[in-house]
Amino acid sequence: MTDTAVELSIGEVAAQTGLSVHALRFYEREGILASPVRRNSSGRRVYSLHDVEWLNLCIILRASGMPLPAIRRYTELVRDGSGNEKDRLDLLRQHQEDVRAQIAKLTECLDLITFKVGIYEDLVESGGTCEPPESELRRTAQL
């Protein structure tokens, strides 16, 4: 049985992807799906395993901060077929750089939080007390 021969209901796709039925309909309206959603003889949406794989890719792109218009553009490029690989590469490289910048910023945040955790662990372990908020803020700003 091929990926396209499997017919999944919108509820089954929601369960497999973690997206709500509402989100799936939204993605369809926004042009985020690589191929049009098919309908069965009773008019209900049916999805293939390929649709689920595509949605999982979109979920990862979205979770990594890619805006919906960029995901839509990537989807359009894929839908248009071969010949636009350079455009796809450019779009994904830009997002890769954006994710790297996010990671760098989050690493800075984690370093500060780790520093503060260390201070409080030392205080709790030694039975010490907290300093006034102003001095704590000054120490944090010096980092």
mmCIF file with all atom_site columns, C-alpha atoms in Angstrom:
data_model
loop_
_atom_site.group_PDB
_atom_site.id
_atom_site.type_symbol
_atom_site.label_atom_id
_atom_site.label_alt_id
_atom_site.label_comp_id
_atom_site.label_asym_id
_atom_site.label_entity_id
_atom_site.label_seq_id
_atom_site.pdbx_PDB_ins_code
_atom_site.Cartn_x
_atom_site.Cartn_y
_atom_site.Cartn_z
_atom_site.occupancy
_atom_site.B_iso_or_equiv
_atom_site.pdbx_formal_charge
_atom_site.auth_seq_id
_atom_site.auth_comp_id
_atom_site.auth_asym_id
_atom_site.auth_atom_id
_atom_site.pdbx_PDB_model_num
ATOM 1   C CA . MET A 1 1   ? 0.000   0.000  0.000   1.00 0.00 ? 1   MET A CA 1
ATOM 2   C CA . THR A 1 2   ? 1.432   3.388  -0.976  1.00 0.00 ? 2   THR A CA 1
ATOM 3   C CA . ASP A 1 3   ? 1.490   6.543  1.131   1.00 0.00 ? 3   ASP A CA 1
ATOM 4   C CA . THR A 1 4   ? -1.296  8.038  -0.973  1.00 0.00 ? 4   THR A CA 1
ATOM 5   C CA . ALA A 1 5   ? -3.459  4.890  -0.739  1.00 0.00 ? 5   ALA A CA 1
ATOM 6   C CA . VAL A 1 6   ? -3.814  5.308  3.022   1.00 0.00 ? 6   VAL A CA 1
ATOM 7   C CA . GLU A 1 7   ? -6.764  7.539  3.832   1.00 0.00 ? 7   GLU A CA 1
ATOM 8   C CA . LEU A 1 8   ? -6.702  9.194  7.226   1.00 0.00 ? 8   LEU A CA 1
ATOM 9   C CA . SER A 1 9   ? -9.486  11.276 8.693   1.00 0.00 ? 9   SER A CA 1
ATOM 10  C CA . ILE A 1 10  ? -8.860  14.761 10.018  1.00 0.00 ? 10  ILE A CA 1
ATOM 11  C CA . GLY A 1 11  ? -9.206  13.374 13.549  1.00 0.00 ? 11  GLY A CA 1
ATOM 12  C CA . GLU A 1 12  ? -6.597  10.691 12.886  1.00 0.00 ? 12  GLU A CA 1
ATOM 13  C CA . VAL A 1 13  ? -4.190  13.282 11.467  1.00 0.00 ? 13  VAL A CA 1
ATOM 14  C CA . ALA A 1 14  ? -4.812  15.514 14.474  1.00 0.00 ? 14  ALA A CA 1
ATOM 15  C CA . ALA A 1 15  ? -3.953  12.601 16.783  1.00 0.00 ? 15  ALA A CA 1
ATOM 16  C CA . GLN A 1 16  ? -0.799  11.718 14.820  1.00 0.00 ? 16  GLN A CA 1
ATOM 17  C CA . THR A 1 17  ? 0.530   15.278 14.551  1.00 0.00 ? 17  THR A CA 1
ATOM 18  C CA . GLY A 1 18  ? -0.658  16.834 17.795  1.00 0.00 ? 18  GLY A CA 1
ATOM 19  C CA . LEU A 1 19  ? -2.372  19.601 15.824  1.00 0.00 ? 19  LEU A CA 1
ATOM 20  C CA . SER A 1 20  ? -5.987  20.380 16.546  1.00 0.00 ? 20  SER A CA 1
ATOM 21  C CA . VAL A 1 21  ? -8.658  19.851 13.907  1.00 0.00 ? 21  VAL A CA 1
ATOM 22  C CA . HIS A 1 22  ? -9.026  23.644 13.874  1.00 0.00 ? 22  HIS A CA 1
ATOM 23  C CA . ALA A 1 23  ? -5.272  24.057 13.208  1.00 0.00 ? 23  ALA A CA 1
ATOM 24  C CA . LEU A 1 24  ? -5.420  21.536 10.358  1.00 0.00 ? 24  LEU A CA 1
ATOM 25  C CA . ARG A 1 25  ? -8.251  23.457 8.721   1.00 0.00 ? 25  ARG A CA 1
ATOM 26  C CA . PHE A 1 26  ? -6.312  26.695 9.271   1.00 0.00 ? 26  PHE A CA 1
ATOM 27  C CA . TYR A 1 27  ? -3.195  25.229 7.639   1.00 0.00 ? 27  TYR A CA 1
ATOM 28  C CA . GLU A 1 28  ? -5.328  24.145 4.690   1.00 0.00 ? 28  GLU A CA 1
ATOM 29  C CA . ARG A 1 29  ? -6.829  27.649 4.299   1.00 0.00 ? 29  ARG A CA 1
ATOM 30  C CA . GLU A 1 30  ? -3.383  29.238 4.609   1.00 0.00 ? 30  GLU A CA 1
ATOM 31  C CA . GLY A 1 31  ? -1.920  27.097 1.830   1.00 0.00 ? 31  GLY A CA 1
ATOM 32  C CA . ILE A 1 32  ? 0.507   25.294 4.117   1.00 0.00 ? 32  ILE A CA 1
ATOM 33  C CA . LEU A 1 33  ? -0.194  21.794 2.794   1.00 0.00 ? 33  LEU A CA 1
ATOM 34  C CA . ALA A 1 34  ? 2.013   20.591 -0.068  1.00 0.00 ? 34  ALA A CA 1
ATOM 35  C CA . SER A 1 35  ? -0.922  19.043 -1.908  1.00 0.00 ? 35  SER A CA 1
ATOM 36  C CA . PRO A 1 36  ? -4.629  19.862 -1.830  1.00 0.00 ? 36  PRO A CA 1
ATOM 37  C CA . VAL A 1 37  ? -6.647  17.993 0.762   1.00 0.00 ? 37  VAL A CA 1
ATOM 38  C CA . ARG A 1 38  ? -8.697  15.328 -0.937  1.00 0.00 ? 38  ARG A CA 1
ATOM 39  C CA . ARG A 1 39  ? -12.303 14.562 -0.073  1.00 0.00 ? 39  ARG A CA 1
ATOM 40  C CA . ASN A 1 40  ? -13.943 11.168 0.125   1.00 0.00 ? 40  ASN A CA 1
ATOM 41  C CA . SER A 1 41  ? -17.297 10.306 -1.444  1.00 0.00 ? 41  SER A CA 1
ATOM 42  C CA . SER A 1 42  ? -19.144 11.825 1.511   1.00 0.00 ? 42  SER A CA 1
ATOM 43  C CA . GLY A 1 43  ? -17.161 15.075 1.238   1.00 0.00 ? 43  GLY A CA 1
ATOM 44  C CA . ARG A 1 44  ? -14.988 14.524 4.318   1.00 0.00 ? 44  ARG A CA 1
ATOM 45  C CA . ARG A 1 45  ? -11.313 15.438 4.257   1.00 0.00 ? 45  ARG A CA 1
ATOM 46  C CA . VAL A 1 46  ? -8.917  12.547 3.768   1.00 0.00 ? 46  VAL A CA 1
ATOM 47  C CA . TYR A 1 47  ? -5.170  12.748 4.243   1.00 0.00 ? 47  TYR A CA 1
ATOM 48  C CA . SER A 1 48  ? -2.306  10.529 3.120   1.00 0.00 ? 48  SER A CA 1
ATOM 49  C CA . LEU A 1 49  ? 0.790   9.523  5.054   1.00 0.00 ? 49  LEU A CA 1
ATOM 50  C CA . HIS A 1 50  ? 2.675   11.998 2.846   1.00 0.00 ? 50  HIS A CA 1
ATOM 51  C CA . ASP A 1 51  ? 0.361   14.754 4.165   1.00 0.00 ? 51  ASP A CA 1
ATOM 52  C CA . VAL A 1 52  ? 1.203   13.728 7.744   1.00 0.00 ? 52  VAL A CA 1
ATOM 53  C CA . GLU A 1 53  ? 4.940   13.779 6.982   1.00 0.00 ? 53  GLU A CA 1
ATOM 54  C CA . TRP A 1 54  ? 4.597   17.244 5.431   1.00 0.00 ? 54  TRP A CA 1
ATOM 55  C CA . LEU A 1 55  ? 2.636   18.506 8.430   1.00 0.00 ? 55  LEU A CA 1
ATOM 56  C CA . ASN A 1 56  ? 5.311   17.156 10.778  1.00 0.00 ? 56  ASN A CA 1
ATOM 57  C CA . LEU A 1 57  ? 7.934   19.107 8.815   1.00 0.00 ? 57  LEU A CA 1
ATOM 58  C CA . CYS A 1 58  ? 5.796   22.247 9.064   1.00 0.00 ? 58  CYS A CA 1
ATOM 59  C CA . ILE A 1 59  ? 5.361   21.701 12.807  1.00 0.00 ? 59  ILE A CA 1
ATOM 60  C CA . ILE A 1 60  ? 9.142   21.578 13.224  1.00 0.00 ? 60  ILE A CA 1
ATOM 61  C CA . LEU A 1 61  ? 9.643   24.687 11.085  1.00 0.00 ? 61  LEU A CA 1
ATOM 62  C CA . ARG A 1 62  ? 6.969   26.534 13.062  1.00 0.00 ? 62  ARG A CA 1
ATOM 63  C CA . ALA A 1 63  ? 8.342   25.370 16.426  1.00 0.00 ? 63  ALA A CA 1
ATOM 64  C CA . SER A 1 64  ? 11.756  26.667 15.384  1.00 0.00 ? 64  SER A CA 1
ATOM 65  C CA . GLY A 1 65  ? 10.266  30.103 14.814  1.00 0.00 ? 65  GLY A CA 1
ATOM 66  C CA . MET A 1 66  ? 9.701   30.132 11.065  1.00 0.00 ? 66  MET A CA 1
ATOM 67  C CA . PRO A 1 67  ? 6.839   32.557 10.365  1.00 0.00 ? 67  PRO A CA 1
ATOM 68  C CA . LEU A 1 68  ? 3.764   31.231 8.564   1.00 0.00 ? 68  LEU A CA 1
ATOM 69  C CA . PRO A 1 69  ? 4.413   33.377 5.452   1.00 0.00 ? 69  PRO A CA 1
ATOM 70  C CA . ALA A 1 70  ? 7.865   31.762 5.105   1.00 0.00 ? 70  ALA A CA 1
ATOM 71  C CA . ILE A 1 71  ? 6.373   28.277 5.555   1.00 0.00 ? 71  ILE A CA 1
ATOM 72  C CA . ARG A 1 72  ? 3.741   29.165 2.958   1.00 0.00 ? 72  ARG A CA 1
ATOM 73  C CA . ARG A 1 73  ? 6.473   30.349 0.565   1.00 0.00 ? 73  ARG A CA 1
ATOM 74  C CA . TYR A 1 74  ? 8.463   27.158 1.101   1.00 0.00 ? 74  TYR A CA 1
ATOM 75  C CA . THR A 1 75  ? 5.303   25.123 0.492   1.00 0.00 ? 75  THR A CA 1
ATOM 76  C CA . GLU A 1 76  ? 4.637   27.033 -2.738  1.00 0.00 ? 76  GLU A CA 1
ATOM 77  C CA . LEU A 1 77  ? 8.175   26.347 -3.927  1.00 0.00 ? 77  LEU A CA 1
ATOM 78  C CA . VAL A 1 78  ? 7.841   22.634 -3.189  1.00 0.00 ? 78  VAL A CA 1
ATOM 79  C CA . ARG A 1 79  ? 4.420   22.547 -4.828  1.00 0.00 ? 79  ARG A CA 1
ATOM 80  C CA . ASP A 1 80  ? 5.841   24.211 -7.957  1.00 0.00 ? 80  ASP A CA 1
ATOM 81  C CA . GLY A 1 81  ? 8.229   21.285 -8.418  1.00 0.00 ? 81  GLY A CA 1
ATOM 82  C CA . SER A 1 82  ? 11.802  21.165 -9.607  1.00 0.00 ? 82  SER A CA 1
ATOM 83  C CA . GLY A 1 83  ? 13.751  24.136 -10.868 1.00 0.00 ? 83  GLY A CA 1
ATOM 84  C CA . ASN A 1 84  ? 13.496  26.309 -7.743  1.00 0.00 ? 84  ASN A CA 1
ATOM 85  C CA . GLU A 1 85  ? 15.858  24.422 -5.463  1.00 0.00 ? 85  GLU A CA 1
ATOM 86  C CA . LYS A 1 86  ? 18.098  27.510 -5.112  1.00 0.00 ? 86  LYS A CA 1
ATOM 87  C CA . ASP A 1 87  ? 15.135  29.483 -3.753  1.00 0.00 ? 87  ASP A CA 1
ATOM 88  C CA . ARG A 1 88  ? 14.313  26.685 -1.309  1.00 0.00 ? 88  ARG A CA 1
ATOM 89  C CA . LEU A 1 89  ? 17.932  26.543 -0.205  1.00 0.00 ? 89  LEU A CA 1
ATOM 90  C CA . ASP A 1 90  ? 18.063  30.317 0.311   1.00 0.00 ? 90  ASP A CA 1
ATOM 91  C CA . LEU A 1 91  ? 14.876  30.272 2.377   1.00 0.00 ? 91  LEU A CA 1
ATOM 92  C CA . LEU A 1 92  ? 16.092  27.396 4.559   1.00 0.00 ? 92  LEU A CA 1
ATOM 93  C CA . ARG A 1 93  ? 19.570  28.891 4.990   1.00 0.00 ? 93  ARG A CA 1
ATOM 94  C CA . GLN A 1 94  ? 18.032  32.156 6.184   1.00 0.00 ? 94  GLN A CA 1
ATOM 95  C CA . HIS A 1 95  ? 15.904  30.271 8.678   1.00 0.00 ? 95  HIS A CA 1
ATOM 96  C CA . GLN A 1 96  ? 18.952  28.254 9.759   1.00 0.00 ? 96  GLN A CA 1
ATOM 97  C CA . GLU A 1 97  ? 20.738  31.514 10.577  1.00 0.00 ? 97  GLU A CA 1
ATOM 98  C CA . ASP A 1 98  ? 17.677  32.796 12.450  1.00 0.00 ? 98  ASP A CA 1
ATOM 99  C CA . VAL A 1 99  ? 17.596  29.615 14.538  1.00 0.00 ? 99  VAL A CA 1
ATOM 100 C CA . ARG A 1 100 ? 21.318  29.908 15.283  1.00 0.00 ? 100 ARG A CA 1
ATOM 101 C CA . ALA A 1 101 ? 20.750  33.482 16.494  1.00 0.00 ? 101 ALA A CA 1
ATOM 102 C CA . GLN A 1 102 ? 17.885  32.276 18.705  1.00 0.00 ? 102 GLN A CA 1
ATOM 103 C CA . ILE A 1 103 ? 20.106  29.562 20.151  1.00 0.00 ? 103 ILE A CA 1
ATOM 104 C CA . ALA A 1 104 ? 22.856  32.090 20.895  1.00 0.00 ? 104 ALA A CA 1
ATOM 105 C CA . LYS A 1 105 ? 20.397  34.371 22.688  1.00 0.00 ? 105 LYS A CA 1
ATOM 106 C CA . LEU A 1 106 ? 18.920  31.464 24.629  1.00 0.00 ? 106 LEU A CA 1
ATOM 107 C CA . THR A 1 107 ? 22.436  30.361 25.604  1.00 0.00 ? 107 THR A CA 1
ATOM 108 C CA . GLU A 1 108 ? 23.051  33.826 27.066  1.00 0.00 ? 108 GLU A CA 1
ATOM 109 C CA . CYS A 1 109 ? 19.794  33.552 28.988  1.00 0.00 ? 109 CYS A CA 1
ATOM 110 C CA . LEU A 1 110 ? 20.672  30.085 30.233  1.00 0.00 ? 110 LEU A CA 1
ATOM 111 C CA . ASP A 1 111 ? 24.098  31.279 31.383  1.00 0.00 ? 111 ASP A CA 1
ATOM 112 C CA . LEU A 1 112 ? 22.495  34.013 33.479  1.00 0.00 ? 112 LEU A CA 1
ATOM 113 C CA . ILE A 1 113 ? 19.899  31.650 34.923  1.00 0.00 ? 113 ILE A CA 1
ATOM 114 C CA . THR A 1 114 ? 22.609  29.089 35.734  1.00 0.00 ? 114 THR A CA 1
ATOM 115 C CA . PHE A 1 115 ? 24.591  31.798 37.502  1.00 0.00 ? 115 PHE A CA 1
ATOM 116 C CA . LYS A 1 116 ? 21.543  32.817 39.560  1.00 0.00 ? 116 LYS A CA 1
ATOM 117 C CA . VAL A 1 117 ? 20.747  29.182 40.413  1.00 0.00 ? 117 VAL A CA 1
ATOM 118 C CA . GLY A 1 118 ? 24.316  28.770 41.667  1.00 0.00 ? 118 GLY A CA 1
ATOM 119 C CA . ILE A 1 119 ? 23.962  31.827 43.912  1.00 0.00 ? 119 ILE A CA 1
ATOM 120 C CA . TYR A 1 120 ? 20.740  30.528 45.453  1.00 0.00 ? 120 TYR A CA 1
ATOM 121 C CA . GLU A 1 121 ? 22.103  26.992 45.848  1.00 0.00 ? 121 GLU A CA 1
ATOM 122 C CA . ASP A 1 122 ? 25.081  28.434 47.762  1.00 0.00 ? 122 ASP A CA 1
ATOM 123 C CA . LEU A 1 123 ? 22.761  30.575 49.900  1.00 0.00 ? 123 LEU A CA 1
ATOM 124 C CA . VAL A 1 124 ? 20.430  27.709 50.723  1.00 0.00 ? 124 VAL A CA 1
ATOM 125 C CA . GLU A 1 125 ? 23.314  25.348 51.445  1.00 0.00 ? 125 GLU A CA 1
ATOM 126 C CA . SER A 1 126 ? 25.059  27.832 53.763  1.00 0.00 ? 126 SER A CA 1
ATOM 127 C CA . GLY A 1 127 ? 21.856  28.971 55.455  1.00 0.00 ? 127 GLY A CA 1
ATOM 128 C CA . GLY A 1 128 ? 22.441  32.543 54.227  1.00 0.00 ? 128 GLY A CA 1
ATOM 129 C CA . THR A 1 129 ? 19.817  35.094 53.352  1.00 0.00 ? 129 THR A CA 1
ATOM 130 C CA . CYS A 1 130 ? 19.053  37.033 50.210  1.00 0.00 ? 130 CYS A CA 1
ATOM 131 C CA . GLU A 1 131 ? 20.514  40.450 49.599  1.00 0.00 ? 131 GLU A CA 1
ATOM 132 C CA . PRO A 1 132 ? 18.281  43.448 48.894  1.00 0.00 ? 132 PRO A CA 1
ATOM 133 C CA . PRO A 1 133 ? 16.791  43.413 45.381  1.00 0.00 ? 133 PRO A CA 1
ATOM 134 C CA . GLU A 1 134 ? 18.816  46.456 44.280  1.00 0.00 ? 134 GLU A CA 1
ATOM 135 C CA . SER A 1 135 ? 22.186  44.844 44.981  1.00 0.00 ? 135 SER A CA 1
ATOM 136 C CA . GLU A 1 136 ? 21.094  41.607 43.316  1.00 0.00 ? 136 GLU A CA 1
ATOM 137 C CA . LEU A 1 137 ? 20.103  43.533 40.194  1.00 0.00 ? 137 LEU A CA 1
ATOM 138 C CA . ARG A 1 138 ? 23.470  45.334 40.176  1.00 0.00 ? 138 ARG A CA 1
ATOM 139 C CA . ARG A 1 139 ? 25.333  42.016 40.392  1.00 0.00 ? 139 ARG A CA 1
ATOM 140 C CA . THR A 1 140 ? 23.236  40.594 37.564  1.00 0.00 ? 140 THR A CA 1
ATOM 141 C CA . ALA A 1 141 ? 23.846  43.658 35.381  1.00 0.00 ? 141 ALA A CA 1
ATOM 142 C CA . GLN A 1 142 ? 27.596  43.224 35.824  1.00 0.00 ? 142 GLN A CA 1
ATOM 143 C CA . LEU A 1 143 ? 27.538  39.856 34.086  1.00 0.00 ? 143 LEU A CA 1
#
